[in-house]
PDB file of C-alpha atoms in Angstrom:
ATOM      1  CA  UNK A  75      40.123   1.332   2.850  1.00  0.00           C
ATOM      2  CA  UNK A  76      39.461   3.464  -0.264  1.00  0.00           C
ATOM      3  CA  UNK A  77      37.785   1.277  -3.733  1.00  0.00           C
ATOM      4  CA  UNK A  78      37.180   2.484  -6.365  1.00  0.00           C
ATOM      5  CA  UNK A  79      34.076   1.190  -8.708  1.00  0.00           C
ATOM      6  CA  UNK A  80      34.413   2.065 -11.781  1.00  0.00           C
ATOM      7  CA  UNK A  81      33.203   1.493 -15.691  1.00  0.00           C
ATOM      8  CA  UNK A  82      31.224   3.319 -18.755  1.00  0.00           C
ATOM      9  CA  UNK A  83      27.383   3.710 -18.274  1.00  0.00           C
ATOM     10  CA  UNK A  84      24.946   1.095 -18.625  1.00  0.00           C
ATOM     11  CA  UNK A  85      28.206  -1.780 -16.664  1.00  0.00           C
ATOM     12  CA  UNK A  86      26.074  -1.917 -13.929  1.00  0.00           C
ATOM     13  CA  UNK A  87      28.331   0.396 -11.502  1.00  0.00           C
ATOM     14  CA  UNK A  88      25.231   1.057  -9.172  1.00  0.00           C
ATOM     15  CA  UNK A  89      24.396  -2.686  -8.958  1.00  0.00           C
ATOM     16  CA  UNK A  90      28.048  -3.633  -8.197  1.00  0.00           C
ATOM     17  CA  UNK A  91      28.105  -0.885  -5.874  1.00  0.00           C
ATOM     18  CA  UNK A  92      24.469  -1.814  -4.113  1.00  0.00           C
ATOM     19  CA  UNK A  93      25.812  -5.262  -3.943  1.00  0.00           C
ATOM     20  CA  UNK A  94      28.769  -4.317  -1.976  1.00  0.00           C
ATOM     21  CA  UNK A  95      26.569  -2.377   0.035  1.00  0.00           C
ATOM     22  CA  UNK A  96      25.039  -5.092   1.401  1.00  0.00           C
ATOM     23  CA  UNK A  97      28.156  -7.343   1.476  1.00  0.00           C
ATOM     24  CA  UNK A  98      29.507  -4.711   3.980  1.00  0.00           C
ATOM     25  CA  UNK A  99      26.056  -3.471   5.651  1.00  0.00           C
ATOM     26  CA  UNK A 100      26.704  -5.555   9.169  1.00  0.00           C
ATOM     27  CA  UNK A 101      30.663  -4.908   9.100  1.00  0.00           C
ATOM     28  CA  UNK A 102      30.538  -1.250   9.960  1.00  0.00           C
ATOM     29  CA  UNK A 103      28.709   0.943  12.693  1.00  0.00           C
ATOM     30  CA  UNK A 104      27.455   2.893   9.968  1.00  0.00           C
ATOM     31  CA  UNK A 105      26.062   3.601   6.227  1.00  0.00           C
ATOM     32  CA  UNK A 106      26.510   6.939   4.412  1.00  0.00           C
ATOM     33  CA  UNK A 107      25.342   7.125   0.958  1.00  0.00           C
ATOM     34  CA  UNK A 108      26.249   9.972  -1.056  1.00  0.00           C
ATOM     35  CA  UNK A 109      23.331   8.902  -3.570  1.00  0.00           C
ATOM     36  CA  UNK A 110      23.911  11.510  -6.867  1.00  0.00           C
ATOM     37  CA  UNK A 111      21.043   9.539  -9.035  1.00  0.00           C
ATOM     38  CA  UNK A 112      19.365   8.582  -6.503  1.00  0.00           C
ATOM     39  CA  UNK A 113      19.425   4.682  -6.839  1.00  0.00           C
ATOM     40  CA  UNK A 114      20.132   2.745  -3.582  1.00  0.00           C
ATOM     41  CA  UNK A 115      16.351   3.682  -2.386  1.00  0.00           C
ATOM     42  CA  UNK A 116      16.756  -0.493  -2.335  1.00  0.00           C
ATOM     43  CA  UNK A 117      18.277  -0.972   0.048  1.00  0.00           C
ATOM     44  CA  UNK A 118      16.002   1.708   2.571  1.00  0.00           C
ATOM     45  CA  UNK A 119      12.951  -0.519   1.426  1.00  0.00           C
ATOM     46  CA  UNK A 120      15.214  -3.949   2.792  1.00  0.00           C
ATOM     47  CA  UNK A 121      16.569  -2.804   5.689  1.00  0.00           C
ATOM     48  CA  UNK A 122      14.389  -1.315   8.343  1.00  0.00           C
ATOM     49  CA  UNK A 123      17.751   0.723  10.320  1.00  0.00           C
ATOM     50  CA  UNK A 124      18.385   2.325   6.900  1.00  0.00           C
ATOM     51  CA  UNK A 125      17.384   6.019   6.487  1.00  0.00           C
ATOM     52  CA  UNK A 126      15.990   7.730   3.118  1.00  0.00           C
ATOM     53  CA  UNK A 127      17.253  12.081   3.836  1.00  0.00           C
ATOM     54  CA  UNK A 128      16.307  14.277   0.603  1.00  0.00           C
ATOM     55  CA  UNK A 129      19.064  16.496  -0.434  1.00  0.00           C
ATOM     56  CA  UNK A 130      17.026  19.756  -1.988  1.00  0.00           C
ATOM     57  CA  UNK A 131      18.490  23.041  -3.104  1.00  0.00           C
ATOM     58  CA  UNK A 132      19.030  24.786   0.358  1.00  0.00           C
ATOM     59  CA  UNK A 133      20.651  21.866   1.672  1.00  0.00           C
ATOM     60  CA  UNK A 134      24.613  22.733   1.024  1.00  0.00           C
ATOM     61  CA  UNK A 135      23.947  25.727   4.137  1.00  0.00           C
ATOM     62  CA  UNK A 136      23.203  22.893   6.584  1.00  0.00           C
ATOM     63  CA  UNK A 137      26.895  22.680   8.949  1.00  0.00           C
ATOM     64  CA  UNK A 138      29.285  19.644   9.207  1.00  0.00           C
ATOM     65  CA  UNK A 139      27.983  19.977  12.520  1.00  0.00           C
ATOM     66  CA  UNK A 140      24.635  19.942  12.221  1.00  0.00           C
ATOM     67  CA  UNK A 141      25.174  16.859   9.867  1.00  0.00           C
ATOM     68  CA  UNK A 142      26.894  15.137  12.551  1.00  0.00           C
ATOM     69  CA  UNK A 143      23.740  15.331  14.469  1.00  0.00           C
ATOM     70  CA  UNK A 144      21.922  13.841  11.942  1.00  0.00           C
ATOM     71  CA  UNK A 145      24.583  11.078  11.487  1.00  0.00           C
ATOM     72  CA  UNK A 146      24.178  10.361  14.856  1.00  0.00           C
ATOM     73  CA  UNK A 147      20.419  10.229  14.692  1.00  0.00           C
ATOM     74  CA  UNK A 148      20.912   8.160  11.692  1.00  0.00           C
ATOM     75  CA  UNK A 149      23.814   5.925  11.440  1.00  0.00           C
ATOM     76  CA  UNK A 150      22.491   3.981   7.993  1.00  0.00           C
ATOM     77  CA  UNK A 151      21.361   6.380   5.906  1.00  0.00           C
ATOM     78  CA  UNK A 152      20.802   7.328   1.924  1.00  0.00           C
ATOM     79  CA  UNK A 153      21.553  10.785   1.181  1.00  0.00           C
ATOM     80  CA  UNK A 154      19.435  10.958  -1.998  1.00  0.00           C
ATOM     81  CA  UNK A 155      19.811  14.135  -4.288  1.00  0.00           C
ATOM     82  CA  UNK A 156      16.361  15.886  -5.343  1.00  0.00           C
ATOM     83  CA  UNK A 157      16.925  19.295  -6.270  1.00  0.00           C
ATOM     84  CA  UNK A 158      20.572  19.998  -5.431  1.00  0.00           C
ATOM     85  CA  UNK A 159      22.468  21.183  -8.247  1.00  0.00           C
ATOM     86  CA  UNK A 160      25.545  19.361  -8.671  1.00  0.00           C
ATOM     87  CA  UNK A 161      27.638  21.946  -6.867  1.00  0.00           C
ATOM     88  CA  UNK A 162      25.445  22.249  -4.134  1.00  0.00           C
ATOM     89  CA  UNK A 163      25.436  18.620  -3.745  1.00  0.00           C
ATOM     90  CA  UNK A 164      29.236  18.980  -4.009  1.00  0.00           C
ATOM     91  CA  UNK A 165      29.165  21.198  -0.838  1.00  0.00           C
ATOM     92  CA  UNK A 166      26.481  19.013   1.052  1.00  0.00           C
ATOM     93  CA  UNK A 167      29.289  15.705   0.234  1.00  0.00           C
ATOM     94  CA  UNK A 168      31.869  17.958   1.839  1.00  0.00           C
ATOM     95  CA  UNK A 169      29.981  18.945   5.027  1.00  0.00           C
ATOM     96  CA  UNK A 170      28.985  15.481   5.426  1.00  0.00           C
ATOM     97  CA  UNK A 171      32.713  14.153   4.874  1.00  0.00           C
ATOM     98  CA  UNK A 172      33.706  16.938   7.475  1.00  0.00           C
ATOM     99  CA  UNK A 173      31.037  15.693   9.699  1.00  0.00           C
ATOM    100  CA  UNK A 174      32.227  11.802   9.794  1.00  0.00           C
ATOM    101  CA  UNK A 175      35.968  13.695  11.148  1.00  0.00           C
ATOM    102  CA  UNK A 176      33.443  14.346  14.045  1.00  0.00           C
ATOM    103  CA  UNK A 177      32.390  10.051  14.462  1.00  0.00           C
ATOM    104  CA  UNK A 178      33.730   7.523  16.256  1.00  0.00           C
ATOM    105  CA  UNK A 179      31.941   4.813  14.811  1.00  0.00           C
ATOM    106  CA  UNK A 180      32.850   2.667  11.857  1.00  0.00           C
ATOM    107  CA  UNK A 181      31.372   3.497   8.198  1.00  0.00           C
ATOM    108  CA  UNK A 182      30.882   2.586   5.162  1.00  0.00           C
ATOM    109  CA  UNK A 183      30.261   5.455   3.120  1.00  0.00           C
ATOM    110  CA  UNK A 184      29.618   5.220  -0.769  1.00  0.00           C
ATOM    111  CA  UNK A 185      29.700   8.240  -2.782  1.00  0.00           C
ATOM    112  CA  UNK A 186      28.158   7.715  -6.348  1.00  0.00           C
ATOM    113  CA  UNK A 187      29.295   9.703  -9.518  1.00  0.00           C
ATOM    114  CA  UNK A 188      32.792  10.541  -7.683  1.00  0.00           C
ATOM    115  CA  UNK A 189      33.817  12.280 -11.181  1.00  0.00           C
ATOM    116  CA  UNK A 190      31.721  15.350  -9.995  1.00  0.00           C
ATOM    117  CA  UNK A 191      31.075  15.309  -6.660  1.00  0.00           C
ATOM    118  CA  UNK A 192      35.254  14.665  -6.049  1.00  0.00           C
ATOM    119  CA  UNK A 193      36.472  16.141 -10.131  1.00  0.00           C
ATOM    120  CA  UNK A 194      39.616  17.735 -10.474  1.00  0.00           C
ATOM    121  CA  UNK A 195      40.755  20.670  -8.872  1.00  0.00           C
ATOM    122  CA  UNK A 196      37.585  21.105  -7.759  1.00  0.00           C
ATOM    123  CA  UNK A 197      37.299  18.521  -4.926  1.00  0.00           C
ATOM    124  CA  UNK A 198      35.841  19.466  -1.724  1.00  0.00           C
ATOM    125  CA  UNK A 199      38.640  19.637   1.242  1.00  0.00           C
ATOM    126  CA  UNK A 200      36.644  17.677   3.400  1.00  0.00           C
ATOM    127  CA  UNK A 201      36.809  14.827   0.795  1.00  0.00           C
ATOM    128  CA  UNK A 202      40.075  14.494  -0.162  1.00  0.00           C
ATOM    129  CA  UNK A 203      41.421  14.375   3.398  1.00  0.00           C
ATOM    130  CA  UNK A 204      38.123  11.421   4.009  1.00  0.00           C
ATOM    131  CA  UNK A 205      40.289   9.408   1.137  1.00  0.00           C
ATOM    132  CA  UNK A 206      43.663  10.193   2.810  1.00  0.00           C
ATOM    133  CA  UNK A 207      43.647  10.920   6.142  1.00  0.00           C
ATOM    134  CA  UNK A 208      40.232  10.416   8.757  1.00  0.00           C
ATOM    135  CA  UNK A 209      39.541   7.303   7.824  1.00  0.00           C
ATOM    136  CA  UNK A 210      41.972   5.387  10.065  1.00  0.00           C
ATOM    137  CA  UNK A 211      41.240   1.856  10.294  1.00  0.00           C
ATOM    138  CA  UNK A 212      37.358   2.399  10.602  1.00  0.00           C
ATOM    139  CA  UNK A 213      36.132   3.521   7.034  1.00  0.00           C
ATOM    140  CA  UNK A 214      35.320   1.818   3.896  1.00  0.00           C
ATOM    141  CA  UNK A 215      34.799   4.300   1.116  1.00  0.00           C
ATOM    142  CA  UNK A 216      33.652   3.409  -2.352  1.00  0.00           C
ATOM    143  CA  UNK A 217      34.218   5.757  -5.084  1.00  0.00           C
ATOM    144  CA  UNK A 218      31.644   4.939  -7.830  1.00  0.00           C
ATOM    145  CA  UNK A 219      32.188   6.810 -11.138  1.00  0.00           C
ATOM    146  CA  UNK A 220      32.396   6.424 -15.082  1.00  0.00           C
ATOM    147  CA  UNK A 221      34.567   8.492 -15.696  1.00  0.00           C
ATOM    148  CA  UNK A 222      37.628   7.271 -14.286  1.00  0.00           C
ATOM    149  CA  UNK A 223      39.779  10.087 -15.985  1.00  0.00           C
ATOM    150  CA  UNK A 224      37.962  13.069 -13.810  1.00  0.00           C
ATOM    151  CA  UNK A 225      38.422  11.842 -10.508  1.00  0.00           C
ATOM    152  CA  UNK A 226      40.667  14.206  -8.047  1.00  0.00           C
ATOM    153  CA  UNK A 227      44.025  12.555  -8.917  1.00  0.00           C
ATOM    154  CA  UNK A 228      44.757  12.817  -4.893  1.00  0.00           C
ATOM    155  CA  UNK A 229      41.541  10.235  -4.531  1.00  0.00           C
ATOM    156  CA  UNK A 230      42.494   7.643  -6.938  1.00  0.00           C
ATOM    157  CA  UNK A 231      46.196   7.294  -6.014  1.00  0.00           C
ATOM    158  CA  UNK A 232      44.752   6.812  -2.333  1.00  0.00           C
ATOM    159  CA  UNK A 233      42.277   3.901  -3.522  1.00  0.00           C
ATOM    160  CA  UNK A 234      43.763   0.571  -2.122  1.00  0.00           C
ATOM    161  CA  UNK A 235      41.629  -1.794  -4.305  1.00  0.00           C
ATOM    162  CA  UNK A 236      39.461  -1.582  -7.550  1.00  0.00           C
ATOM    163  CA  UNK A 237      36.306  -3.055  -8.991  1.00  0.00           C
ATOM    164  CA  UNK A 238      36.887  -1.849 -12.292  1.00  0.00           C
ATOM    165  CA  UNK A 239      34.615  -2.787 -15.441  1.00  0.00           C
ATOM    166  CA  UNK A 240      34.006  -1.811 -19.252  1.00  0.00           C
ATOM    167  CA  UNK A 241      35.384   1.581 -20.913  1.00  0.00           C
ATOM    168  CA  UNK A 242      35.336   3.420 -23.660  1.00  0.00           C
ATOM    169  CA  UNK A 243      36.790   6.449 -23.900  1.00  0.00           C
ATOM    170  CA  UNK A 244      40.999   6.705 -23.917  1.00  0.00           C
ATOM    171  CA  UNK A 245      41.331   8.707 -21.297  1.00  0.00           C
ATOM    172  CA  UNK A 246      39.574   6.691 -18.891  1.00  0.00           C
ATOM    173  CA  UNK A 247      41.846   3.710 -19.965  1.00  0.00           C
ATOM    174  CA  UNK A 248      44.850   5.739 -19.715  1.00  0.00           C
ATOM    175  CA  UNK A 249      43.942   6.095 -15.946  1.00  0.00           C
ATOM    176  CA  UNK A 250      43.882   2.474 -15.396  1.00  0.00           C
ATOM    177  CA  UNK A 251      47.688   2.131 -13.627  1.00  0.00           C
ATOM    178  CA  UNK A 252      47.534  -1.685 -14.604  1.00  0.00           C
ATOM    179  CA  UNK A 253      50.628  -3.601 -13.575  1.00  0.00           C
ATOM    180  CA  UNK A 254      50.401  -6.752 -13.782  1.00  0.00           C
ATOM    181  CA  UNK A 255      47.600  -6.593 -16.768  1.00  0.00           C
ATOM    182  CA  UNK A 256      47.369  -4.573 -19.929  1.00  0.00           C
ATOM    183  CA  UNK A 257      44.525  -1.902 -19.660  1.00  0.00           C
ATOM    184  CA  UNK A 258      42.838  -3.098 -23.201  1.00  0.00           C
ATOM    185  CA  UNK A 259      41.397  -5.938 -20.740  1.00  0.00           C
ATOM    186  CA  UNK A 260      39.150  -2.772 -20.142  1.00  0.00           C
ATOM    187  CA  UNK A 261      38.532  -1.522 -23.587  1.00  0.00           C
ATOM    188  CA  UNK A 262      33.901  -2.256 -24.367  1.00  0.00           C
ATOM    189  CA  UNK A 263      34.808  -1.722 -28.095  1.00  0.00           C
ATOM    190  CA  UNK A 264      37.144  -5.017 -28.590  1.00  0.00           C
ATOM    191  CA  UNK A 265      36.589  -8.565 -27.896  1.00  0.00           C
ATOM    192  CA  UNK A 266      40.075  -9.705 -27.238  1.00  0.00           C
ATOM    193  CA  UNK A 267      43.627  -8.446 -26.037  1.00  0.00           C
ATOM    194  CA  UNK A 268      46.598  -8.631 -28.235  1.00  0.00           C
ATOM    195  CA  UNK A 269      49.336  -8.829 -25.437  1.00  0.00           C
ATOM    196  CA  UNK A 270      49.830 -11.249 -23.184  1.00  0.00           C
ATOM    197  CA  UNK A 271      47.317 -11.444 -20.008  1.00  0.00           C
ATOM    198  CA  UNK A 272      47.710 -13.029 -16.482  1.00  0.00           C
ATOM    199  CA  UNK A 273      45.949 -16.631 -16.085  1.00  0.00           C
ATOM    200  CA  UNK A 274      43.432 -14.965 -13.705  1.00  0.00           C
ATOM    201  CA  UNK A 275      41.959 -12.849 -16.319  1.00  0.00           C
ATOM    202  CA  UNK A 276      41.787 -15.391 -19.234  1.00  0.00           C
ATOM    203  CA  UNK A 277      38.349 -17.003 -20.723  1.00  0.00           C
ATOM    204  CA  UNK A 278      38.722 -20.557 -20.904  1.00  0.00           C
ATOM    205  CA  UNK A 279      42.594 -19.927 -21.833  1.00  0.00           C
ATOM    206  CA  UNK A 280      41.333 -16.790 -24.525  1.00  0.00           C
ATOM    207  CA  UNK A 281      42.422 -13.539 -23.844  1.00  0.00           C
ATOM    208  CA  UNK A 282      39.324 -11.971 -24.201  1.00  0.00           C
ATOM    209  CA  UNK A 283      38.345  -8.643 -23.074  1.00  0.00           C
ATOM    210  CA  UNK A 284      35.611  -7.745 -20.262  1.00  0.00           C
ATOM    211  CA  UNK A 285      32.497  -8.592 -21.272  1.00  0.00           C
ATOM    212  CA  UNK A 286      28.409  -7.363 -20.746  1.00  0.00           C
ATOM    213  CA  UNK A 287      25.646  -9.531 -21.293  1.00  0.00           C
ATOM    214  CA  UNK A 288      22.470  -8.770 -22.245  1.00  0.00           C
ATOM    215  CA  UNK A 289      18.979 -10.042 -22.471  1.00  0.00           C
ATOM    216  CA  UNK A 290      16.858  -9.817 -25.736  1.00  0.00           C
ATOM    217  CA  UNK A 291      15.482  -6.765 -25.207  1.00  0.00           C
ATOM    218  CA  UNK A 292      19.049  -5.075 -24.986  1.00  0.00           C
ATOM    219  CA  UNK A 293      18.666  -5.020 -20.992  1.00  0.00           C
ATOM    220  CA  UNK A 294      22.233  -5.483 -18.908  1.00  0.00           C
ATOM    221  CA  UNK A 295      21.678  -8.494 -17.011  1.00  0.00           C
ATOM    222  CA  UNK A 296      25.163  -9.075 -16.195  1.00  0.00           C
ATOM    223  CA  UNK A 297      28.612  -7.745 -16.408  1.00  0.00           C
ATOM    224  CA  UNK A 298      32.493  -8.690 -16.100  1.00  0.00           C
ATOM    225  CA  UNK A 299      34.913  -6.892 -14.113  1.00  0.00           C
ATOM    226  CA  UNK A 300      38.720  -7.063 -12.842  1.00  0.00           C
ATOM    227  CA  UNK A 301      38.860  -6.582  -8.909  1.00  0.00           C
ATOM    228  CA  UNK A 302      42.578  -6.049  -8.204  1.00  0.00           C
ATOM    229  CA  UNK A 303      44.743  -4.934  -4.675  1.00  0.00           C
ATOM    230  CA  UNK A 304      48.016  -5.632  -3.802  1.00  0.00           C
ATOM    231  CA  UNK A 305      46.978  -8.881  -3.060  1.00  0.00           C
ATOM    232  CA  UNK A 306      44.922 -10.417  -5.403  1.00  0.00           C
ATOM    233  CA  UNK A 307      44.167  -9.865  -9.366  1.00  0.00           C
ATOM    234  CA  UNK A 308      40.613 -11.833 -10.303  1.00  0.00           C
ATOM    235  CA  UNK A 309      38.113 -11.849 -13.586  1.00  0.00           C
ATOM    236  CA  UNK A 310      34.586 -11.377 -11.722  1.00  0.00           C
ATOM    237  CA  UNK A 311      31.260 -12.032 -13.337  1.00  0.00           C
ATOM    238  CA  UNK A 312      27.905  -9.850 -11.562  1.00  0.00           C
ATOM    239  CA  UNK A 313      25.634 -12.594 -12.902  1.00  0.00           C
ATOM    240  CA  UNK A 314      26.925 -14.704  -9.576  1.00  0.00           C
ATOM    241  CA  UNK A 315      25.855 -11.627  -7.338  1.00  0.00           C
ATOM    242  CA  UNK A 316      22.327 -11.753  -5.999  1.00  0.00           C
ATOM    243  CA  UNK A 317      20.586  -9.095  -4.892  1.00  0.00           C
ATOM    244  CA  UNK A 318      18.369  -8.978  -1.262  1.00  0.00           C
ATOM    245  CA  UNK A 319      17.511  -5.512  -1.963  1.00  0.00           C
ATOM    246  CA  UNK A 320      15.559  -3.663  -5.026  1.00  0.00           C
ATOM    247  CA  UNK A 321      18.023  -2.382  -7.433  1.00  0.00           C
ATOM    248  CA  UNK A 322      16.336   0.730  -9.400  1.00  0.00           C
ATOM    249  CA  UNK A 323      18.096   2.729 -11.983  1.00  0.00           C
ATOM    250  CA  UNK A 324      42.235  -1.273   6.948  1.00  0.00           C
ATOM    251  CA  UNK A 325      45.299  -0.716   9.123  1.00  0.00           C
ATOM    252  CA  UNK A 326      42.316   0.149   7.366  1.00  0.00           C
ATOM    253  CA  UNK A 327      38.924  -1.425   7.475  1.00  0.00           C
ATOM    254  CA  UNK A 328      38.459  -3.986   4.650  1.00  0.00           C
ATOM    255  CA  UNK A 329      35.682  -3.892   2.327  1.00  0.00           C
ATOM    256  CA  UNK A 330      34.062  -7.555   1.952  1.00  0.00           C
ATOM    257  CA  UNK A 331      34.208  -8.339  -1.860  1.00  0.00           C
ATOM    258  CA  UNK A 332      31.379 -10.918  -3.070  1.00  0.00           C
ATOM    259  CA  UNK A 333      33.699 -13.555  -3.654  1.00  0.00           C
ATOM    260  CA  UNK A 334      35.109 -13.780  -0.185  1.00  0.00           C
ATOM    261  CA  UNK A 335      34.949 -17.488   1.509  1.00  0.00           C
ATOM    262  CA  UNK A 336      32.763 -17.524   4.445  1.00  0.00           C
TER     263      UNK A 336
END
């Protein structure tokens, strides 16, 4: 199963995406973070079979085979960027995709700031076919990003669900392929929606549009989002989700959402 995560800077993306994390941590075999800010060290501090590997400059020459030996070694792991430019970590999140081809264990693999490790036209191979093709029924794959609009089209037609928050810019919004809602649900610089909106999204019967909440210091302390698949369409509020970890900064598998029964 392919998600996508996604909503303008300062939603809380990496908290919604750290919270799924650990919603999903004892489902699969393993844990791949592609970590681009390097912001999940949280959840290496919580959990003692989770991994912390540096991704330096250098690091993009390193085989898909060589990381499939490390995989191996280390089935939960954080792959936290340190001196990697952004195309060499682009290469490194290739090699590793390539490398999970190689697995036959279950993941959950996250890959934060999918706008430039995955953008368009310039996707890694290896990446595209993890969204369309190797993941079978044992991957979950969250694609984390803010801005929706730069994606590799190929990725987002292939995501199955969506956690999707707060934007801003047009583009982005024009991404959103909202059926059975109207996209301004999305829009950070309104308050409410002037067509009409499904019951599920509604504020105490208002038509309102996602909301972020802040503390008096200006500090995000919670935000709204719309998780939708072909099943189910729901308003979701992060100030519900609790945390065990630090938060700094299908056929196919299914990823648990926090608002799951049981």
């Amino acid at each position: 199963m392919n998600e996508a995560v996604g909503a303008k800077t300062n939603w809380g993306k990496s908290y919604a995406a750290q919270y799924l994390a650990e919603q999903n941590i004892d489902e699969f075999e393993g844990l791949v973070i592609l970590d681009y800010k390097d912001e999940f060290t949280g959840l290496v501090e919580e959990y003692d079979d989770v991994r912390r590997l540096t991704i330096p400059s250098g690091a993009q020459n390193i085989s898909p085979e060589k990381w499939a030996e490390k995989v191996d070694e280390n089935p939960k792991v954080q792959l936290a960027r340190t001196t990697a430019t952004t195309e060499e970590f682009r290469e490194v999140a290739g090699n590793v995709a390539e490398a999970l081809s190689l697995w036959e264990k279950t993941a959950f693999v996250v890959i934060d700031e999918a706008h430039k490790v995955a953008p368009q036209s310039q996707a890694p191979d290896p990446l595209v076919t993890l969204a369309t093709t190797w993941h079978g029924d044992g991957y979950g794959v969250l694609w984390i990003t803010q801005r929706w609009a730069e994606i590799e089209t190929t990725i987002v037609a292939e995501c199955e669900a969506s956690m999707l928050g707060g934007f801003r810019d047009p583009n982005d919004l024009g991404r959103i392929e909202a059926v059975e809602y109207p996209p301004e649900v999305h829009q950070s610089i309104s308050t409410r929606v002037d067509r009409a909106v499904p019951e599920e999204l509604l504020v105490d019967g208002e038509p309102l549009t996602l909301r972020r909440f802040e503390d008096d210091e200006g500090h995000t302390i919670g935000s709204e989002w719309v998780y939708a698949d072909d099943t189910t369409l729901r308003r979701v509020d992060s100030r519900e989700w609790e945390l065990q970890s630090t938060h700094y900064g299908s056929d196919r598998k299914r990823i648990n959402q926090p608002f799951d029964d049981g």
